[in-house]
């Protein structure tokens, strides 16, 4: 476990010595790298070593020391960007430089390592003590001078619109994948050859790169909308939301199908026989016995599909579907790293939030309903 803490401490030590902010006269112009004052460098060096020392002297406080280092890194980011913009024009930008990212990466590794060395679940929570502090700094406006926040404030309603579009794409594709995959999984779960064929087909679709699949759908959907104007009136075109939704639905089918088939086939035949012996009909056996027991495993597949779709939705911006990918590609085209982060950071947070929420629901259902063995899966 100490190895993880050492691996976290090294980037933190290096980050404290590297430039902490990049001051530019505007969004696109080259800028000047700014180092930390000596007092802050010494403070961050001490915080970088603190979790490692705590692991040997007071293991129960290692999580708190890691959280303190991570929180200090975010605080220094807000402080230094604010100081860099003092006396500058309104369109000047202060970005996070390599020192920030390296220090925060090391602090994150250290927080993870602190969870490993913590002796009890209650003490492990100390490794998350940085989260409310970072939220307080963000909501309190301490990070308002950071260029990513400045870009977000200037984009305002447009950013909200793209975020909503991203959520609609992910939610729509996930709903379609579950709507198509669930009945297919139920049908195939009792048919060995059908299950193999369906999973093989869905697996084959997933081997196609996402951008290639989006491109392959442009021509047929464009021809379809030209042949049937009614579809065009409904928004079905060669570019835009229609091909994005189609490709994302196809991508999400594999985890949904696999989770359903594995979950339903994992229900013990003895349990099913006992239910039949109690006089249950086939629909009652399915709804009251097989589905509840298979649901946690099935939900695991839905979770994997949801996280996958967050990433594919970002790529869909290339064919005019909108979403947070719009900022990522706009930033890449103009060389503006802040715009890239404006799309990439919320997309990453969205994926983590979806994974955490669905994993929690999966564990809750597993405790309440039981969980099937996975060795009988497809």
Coordinates of C-alpha atoms in Angstrom, one line a residue:
X1 CA 0.0 0.0 0.0
X2 CA 2.9 2.3 0.8
X3 CA 3.9 2.0 -2.9
X4 CA 0.7 3.7 -4.0
X5 CA 1.3 6.5 -1.6
X6 CA 4.9 6.9 -2.9
X7 CA 3.5 6.9 -6.5
X8 CA 1.1 9.7 -5.4
X9 CA 3.7 11.7 -3.6
X10 CA 6.2 11.9 -6.5
X11 CA 3.9 13.8 -8.9
X12 CA 2.8 16.1 -6.1
X13 CA 6.5 17.0 -5.3
X14 CA 7.2 17.6 -9.0
X15 CA 4.0 19.5 -9.4
X16 CA 4.9 22.0 -6.7
X17 CA 8.1 22.9 -8.5
X18 CA 6.5 23.3 -12.0
X19 CA 4.6 26.3 -13.3
X20 CA 1.2 26.6 -11.7
X21 CA -0.6 29.1 -14.0
X22 CA -0.4 30.2 -17.6
X23 CA -1.3 33.9 -18.2
X24 CA -2.4 34.8 -21.7
X25 CA -3.6 38.1 -23.1
X26 CA -6.6 36.3 -24.6
X27 CA -8.0 32.8 -25.2
X28 CA -5.8 32.0 -28.2
X29 CA -2.6 33.9 -27.7
X30 CA 0.6 32.3 -26.3
X31 CA 1.2 33.2 -22.7
X32 CA 3.6 33.3 -19.8
X33 CA 4.1 30.5 -17.3
X34 CA 4.0 31.5 -13.7
X35 CA 5.6 29.6 -10.8
X36 CA 4.4 29.6 -7.2
X37 CA 6.0 31.9 -4.6
X38 CA 8.6 30.1 -2.4
X39 CA 6.3 30.0 0.6
X40 CA 3.6 28.1 -1.3
X41 CA 6.1 25.8 -2.8
X42 CA 7.4 24.8 0.6
X43 CA 3.8 24.4 1.9
X44 CA 2.8 22.1 -1.0
X45 CA 6.0 20.1 -0.7
X46 CA 5.2 19.5 3.0
X47 CA 1.6 18.5 2.1
X48 CA 2.9 16.1 -0.6
X49 CA 5.0 14.3 2.0
X50 CA 2.4 14.4 4.8
X51 CA 0.2 11.4 3.7
X52 CA 3.2 9.2 3.4
X53 CA 4.5 10.2 6.9
X54 CA 1.0 9.8 8.3
X55 CA 0.8 6.2 6.9
X56 CA 3.7 5.2 9.0
X57 CA 3.0 7.3 12.1
X58 CA -0.8 7.6 12.2
X59 CA -2.5 5.4 9.6
X60 CA -5.9 6.5 10.7
X61 CA -5.2 10.1 9.6
X62 CA -3.8 9.2 6.2
X63 CA -7.1 9.9 4.4
X64 CA -7.4 13.2 6.1
X65 CA -3.8 14.2 5.1
X66 CA -4.5 13.2 1.5
X67 CA -7.8 15.2 1.4
X68 CA -5.9 18.2 2.8
X69 CA -3.3 18.0 0.1
X70 CA -6.0 17.7 -2.7
X71 CA -8.0 20.6 -1.2
X72 CA -4.9 22.7 -0.9
X73 CA -4.1 22.1 -4.6
X74 CA -7.5 23.3 -5.7
X75 CA -7.3 26.3 -3.3
X76 CA -3.9 27.3 -4.7
X77 CA -5.2 27.0 -8.2
X78 CA -8.0 29.6 -7.5
X79 CA -5.6 31.8 -5.6
X80 CA -2.9 31.9 -8.3
X81 CA -5.3 32.4 -11.2
X82 CA -6.9 35.3 -9.3
X83 CA -3.5 36.8 -8.6
X84 CA -2.4 36.3 -12.2
X85 CA -5.4 38.3 -13.6
X86 CA -5.0 41.2 -11.2
X87 CA -4.6 44.4 -13.4
X88 CA -5.1 42.5 -16.6
X89 CA -7.7 43.2 -19.3
X90 CA -11.1 41.5 -19.2
X91 CA -10.3 39.1 -22.0
X92 CA -7.1 37.9 -20.4
X93 CA -7.1 34.3 -19.3
X94 CA -5.3 32.4 -16.5
X95 CA -5.2 28.7 -17.1
X96 CA -4.0 25.8 -15.0
X97 CA -0.4 24.8 -15.9
X98 CA 1.3 21.5 -15.7
X99 CA 2.1 21.9 -12.0
X100 CA -1.6 21.9 -11.1
X101 CA -2.5 18.8 -13.1
X102 CA 0.5 16.9 -11.8
X103 CA -0.1 17.9 -8.2
X104 CA -3.9 17.0 -8.4
X105 CA -3.1 13.7 -10.1
X106 CA -0.7 12.8 -7.3
X107 CA -3.2 13.9 -4.7
X108 CA -5.9 11.8 -6.2
X109 CA -3.6 8.7 -6.3
X110 CA -2.7 9.5 -2.6
X111 CA -6.4 9.7 -1.6
X112 CA -7.0 6.3 -3.3
X113 CA -3.9 4.9 -1.5
X114 CA -5.2 6.3 1.8
X115 CA -8.4 4.3 1.4
X116 CA -6.3 1.1 1.1
X117 CA -4.3 1.7 4.2
X118 CA -7.3 2.9 6.3
X119 CA -8.2 0.3 8.9
X120 CA -12.0 0.7 9.0
X121 CA -14.8 1.9 6.7
X122 CA -15.4 4.9 8.8
X123 CA -11.8 6.0 8.6
X124 CA -11.8 5.4 4.8
X125 CA -14.4 8.2 4.5
X126 CA -11.7 10.7 5.5
X127 CA -10.2 10.1 2.1
X128 CA -13.3 11.8 0.7
X129 CA -13.1 14.8 3.0
X130 CA -11.8 16.9 0.2
X131 CA -15.1 16.7 -1.8
X132 CA -17.2 19.1 0.3
X133 CA -14.3 21.5 0.5
X134 CA -13.8 21.5 -3.3
X135 CA -17.5 22.0 -3.8
X136 CA -17.5 24.9 -1.3
X137 CA -14.6 26.5 -3.1
X138 CA -16.3 26.1 -6.5
X139 CA -19.7 27.3 -5.3
X140 CA -18.2 30.1 -3.3
X141 CA -16.5 31.6 -6.3
X142 CA -12.9 30.9 -5.3
X143 CA -12.3 29.4 -8.7
X144 CA -14.0 32.1 -10.7
X145 CA -10.7 33.4 -12.2
X146 CA -9.8 30.0 -13.6
X147 CA -10.1 30.2 -17.4
X148 CA -12.4 27.1 -17.7
X149 CA -14.9 28.8 -15.3
X150 CA -14.5 32.1 -17.2
X151 CA -15.2 30.3 -20.5
X152 CA -18.2 28.5 -18.9
X153 CA -19.6 31.8 -17.7
X154 CA -19.2 33.4 -21.1
X155 CA -20.8 30.5 -22.9
X156 CA -23.7 30.5 -20.3
X157 CA -27.0 29.3 -21.9
X158 CA -25.2 27.7 -24.8
X159 CA -23.2 25.4 -22.5
X160 CA -26.4 24.5 -20.7
X161 CA -28.1 23.7 -24.0
X162 CA -25.2 21.5 -25.1
X163 CA -25.2 19.7 -21.7
X164 CA -29.0 19.1 -22.1
X165 CA -28.4 17.8 -25.6
X166 CA -25.7 15.5 -24.4
X167 CA -28.1 14.1 -21.7
X168 CA -30.9 13.7 -24.2
X169 CA -28.6 11.7 -26.5
X170 CA -27.4 9.4 -23.7
X171 CA -30.9 9.0 -22.2
X172 CA -32.6 8.5 -25.6
X173 CA -30.0 5.9 -26.8
X174 CA -30.1 4.1 -23.5
X175 CA -33.9 3.9 -23.5
X176 CA -33.9 2.6 -27.1
X177 CA -31.2 0.0 -26.3
X178 CA -33.0 -1.2 -23.2
X179 CA -36.3 -1.2 -25.1
X180 CA -34.8 -3.3 -27.9
X181 CA -32.4 -5.4 -25.9
X182 CA -34.6 -6.4 -23.0
X183 CA -37.2 -8.4 -25.0
X184 CA -34.4 -9.9 -27.1
X185 CA -32.5 -11.0 -24.0
X186 CA -35.6 -12.6 -22.5
X187 CA -36.3 -14.4 -25.7
X188 CA -32.7 -15.5 -26.2
X189 CA -32.0 -16.5 -22.6
X190 CA -33.6 -19.9 -23.1
X191 CA -32.2 -20.5 -26.6
X192 CA -28.5 -21.3 -26.7
X193 CA -27.9 -20.7 -30.5
X194 CA -30.1 -17.6 -30.6
X195 CA -28.2 -16.1 -27.7
X196 CA -24.9 -16.8 -29.3
X197 CA -26.0 -15.3 -32.6
X198 CA -27.4 -12.1 -31.0
X199 CA -24.4 -11.6 -28.8
X200 CA -22.0 -12.2 -31.7
X201 CA -23.9 -9.7 -33.9
X202 CA -23.9 -7.1 -31.2
X203 CA -20.3 -7.7 -30.5
X204 CA -19.5 -7.3 -34.2
X205 CA -21.1 -3.9 -34.2
X206 CA -19.0 -2.8 -31.2
X207 CA -15.8 -3.7 -33.0
X208 CA -16.6 -0.9 -35.6
X209 CA -15.0 2.4 -34.5
X210 CA -17.6 4.9 -33.3
X211 CA -16.6 7.5 -35.9
X212 CA -16.7 4.9 -38.7
X213 CA -20.2 3.7 -37.6
X214 CA -21.5 7.3 -37.5
X215 CA -20.1 7.8 -41.0
X216 CA -21.6 4.5 -42.3
X217 CA -25.1 5.6 -41.2
X218 CA -25.0 9.0 -42.9
X219 CA -25.5 7.6 -46.5
X220 CA -28.5 5.2 -45.8
X221 CA -30.3 7.7 -43.5
X222 CA -29.8 10.5 -46.0
X223 CA -31.2 8.3 -48.8
X224 CA -34.1 7.3 -46.6
X225 CA -35.0 10.9 -45.8
X226 CA -34.8 11.8 -49.5
X227 CA -37.1 8.9 -50.4
X228 CA -39.6 9.5 -47.6
X229 CA -40.0 13.3 -47.0
X230 CA -42.3 12.5 -44.0
X231 CA -39.2 11.1 -42.2
X232 CA -37.3 14.3 -43.0
X233 CA -40.1 16.3 -41.4
X234 CA -39.7 14.1 -38.3
X235 CA -35.9 15.0 -38.1
X236 CA -34.5 11.9 -39.7
X237 CA -31.6 13.1 -41.9
X238 CA -28.1 12.0 -42.9
X239 CA -26.5 14.2 -40.2
X240 CA -27.6 15.3 -36.8
X241 CA -29.4 13.5 -34.1
X242 CA -30.9 10.6 -36.1
X243 CA -27.6 8.9 -37.1
X244 CA -26.1 9.6 -33.7
X245 CA -29.0 8.0 -31.9
X246 CA -28.9 5.0 -34.2
X247 CA -25.2 4.4 -33.8
X248 CA -25.3 4.9 -30.0
X249 CA -28.3 2.5 -29.7
X250 CA -26.4 -0.2 -31.6
X251 CA -23.3 0.4 -29.4
X252 CA -25.3 0.1 -26.2
X253 CA -27.1 -3.1 -27.3
X254 CA -24.2 -5.5 -26.4
X255 CA -23.9 -4.7 -22.7
X256 CA -27.7 -4.6 -22.3
X257 CA -28.1 -7.9 -24.1
X258 CA -25.2 -9.7 -22.4
X259 CA -26.3 -8.5 -18.9
X260 CA -29.9 -9.8 -19.5
X261 CA -28.9 -13.1 -21.0
X262 CA -26.2 -13.8 -18.3
X263 CA -28.5 -12.7 -15.5
X264 CA -31.6 -14.7 -16.6
X265 CA -29.5 -17.8 -17.4
X266 CA -27.8 -17.6 -14.1
X267 CA -31.0 -18.2 -12.1
X268 CA -30.8 -21.6 -10.5
X269 CA -33.1 -24.2 -12.1
X270 CA -33.8 -25.5 -8.6
X271 CA -35.3 -22.1 -7.7
X272 CA -37.4 -22.1 -10.8
X273 CA -38.6 -25.6 -10.1
X274 CA -39.5 -24.7 -6.6
X275 CA -41.5 -21.7 -7.9
X276 CA -43.4 -24.0 -10.3
X277 CA -43.9 -26.5 -7.5
X278 CA -45.7 -23.8 -5.6
X279 CA -48.2 -23.4 -8.4
X280 CA -46.8 -20.4 -10.2
X281 CA -47.5 -19.9 -13.8
X282 CA -44.8 -19.2 -16.3
X283 CA -45.4 -15.4 -16.3
X284 CA -45.4 -15.5 -12.5
X285 CA -42.1 -17.4 -12.4
X286 CA -40.6 -14.8 -14.7
X287 CA -41.8 -11.6 -13.0
X288 CA -41.6 -12.8 -9.4
X289 CA -38.6 -15.1 -9.4
X290 CA -36.3 -14.9 -12.5
X291 CA -36.4 -11.2 -13.2
X292 CA -35.8 -10.0 -9.6
X293 CA -32.9 -12.4 -9.2
X294 CA -31.4 -11.4 -12.6
X295 CA -32.0 -7.7 -12.2
X296 CA -28.7 -6.8 -10.4
X297 CA -26.6 -8.5 -13.1
X298 CA -28.8 -7.0 -15.8
X299 CA -28.4 -3.5 -14.3
X300 CA -24.6 -4.0 -14.4
X301 CA -24.9 -4.2 -18.2
X302 CA -27.1 -1.1 -18.3
X303 CA -24.5 0.7 -16.2
X304 CA -21.7 -0.2 -18.7
X305 CA -23.9 0.9 -21.6
X306 CA -24.7 4.3 -19.9
X307 CA -21.0 5.0 -19.3
X308 CA -20.1 3.9 -22.8
X309 CA -22.8 6.2 -24.3
X310 CA -21.4 9.3 -22.5
X311 CA -18.2 8.9 -24.5
X312 CA -19.8 8.1 -27.8
X313 CA -22.2 11.1 -27.5
X314 CA -19.1 13.3 -27.4
X315 CA -17.9 11.9 -30.7
X316 CA -21.4 12.4 -32.2
X317 CA -20.8 16.2 -32.2
X318 CA -18.8 15.7 -35.3
X319 CA -21.9 14.9 -37.3
X320 CA -23.9 17.8 -35.9
X321 CA -25.7 16.0 -33.1
X322 CA -24.5 18.6 -30.5
X323 CA -23.6 17.8 -26.9
X324 CA -20.5 18.5 -24.9
X325 CA -18.3 17.2 -27.7
X326 CA -19.1 20.4 -29.5
X327 CA -16.7 22.2 -27.1
X328 CA -14.1 19.5 -27.3
X329 CA -13.8 19.7 -31.1
X330 CA -14.2 23.4 -31.2
X331 CA -11.3 23.7 -28.8
X332 CA -9.2 21.2 -30.8
X333 CA -9.8 23.2 -34.0
X334 CA -8.9 26.6 -32.5
X335 CA -6.1 25.3 -30.2
X336 CA -8.0 26.6 -27.1
X337 CA -7.4 24.1 -24.2
X338 CA -10.0 25.8 -22.0
X339 CA -12.8 25.0 -24.5
X340 CA -11.6 21.4 -24.6
X341 CA -11.8 21.2 -20.8
X342 CA -15.2 22.9 -20.9
X343 CA -16.6 19.9 -22.7
X344 CA -14.3 17.1 -21.4
X345 CA -14.5 17.8 -17.7
X346 CA -18.3 17.7 -17.4
X347 CA -18.4 14.7 -19.7
X348 CA -16.0 12.8 -17.4
X349 CA -17.9 13.9 -14.3
X350 CA -21.2 12.8 -15.9
X351 CA -19.7 9.3 -16.7
X352 CA -18.4 9.0 -13.1
X353 CA -21.7 10.1 -11.6
X354 CA -23.7 7.7 -13.8
X355 CA -21.4 4.8 -12.9
X356 CA -21.5 5.6 -9.2
X357 CA -25.3 6.0 -9.1
X358 CA -26.1 2.9 -11.1
X359 CA -23.4 0.9 -9.2
X360 CA -25.1 1.9 -5.9
X361 CA -28.5 0.9 -7.2
X362 CA -27.0 -2.4 -8.4
X363 CA -25.5 -3.2 -4.9
X364 CA -28.8 -2.2 -3.3
X365 CA -30.8 -4.5 -5.5
X366 CA -28.3 -7.2 -5.0
X367 CA -28.7 -7.0 -1.2
X368 CA -32.5 -6.9 -1.3
X369 CA -33.3 -9.3 -4.1
X370 CA -30.2 -11.6 -4.1
X371 CA -27.8 -12.0 -7.0
X372 CA -27.5 -14.9 -9.4
X373 CA -24.2 -16.8 -9.9
X374 CA -22.4 -15.7 -13.1
X375 CA -20.8 -19.0 -14.0
X376 CA -23.9 -20.0 -16.0
X377 CA -23.8 -17.0 -18.3
X378 CA -23.3 -16.9 -22.0

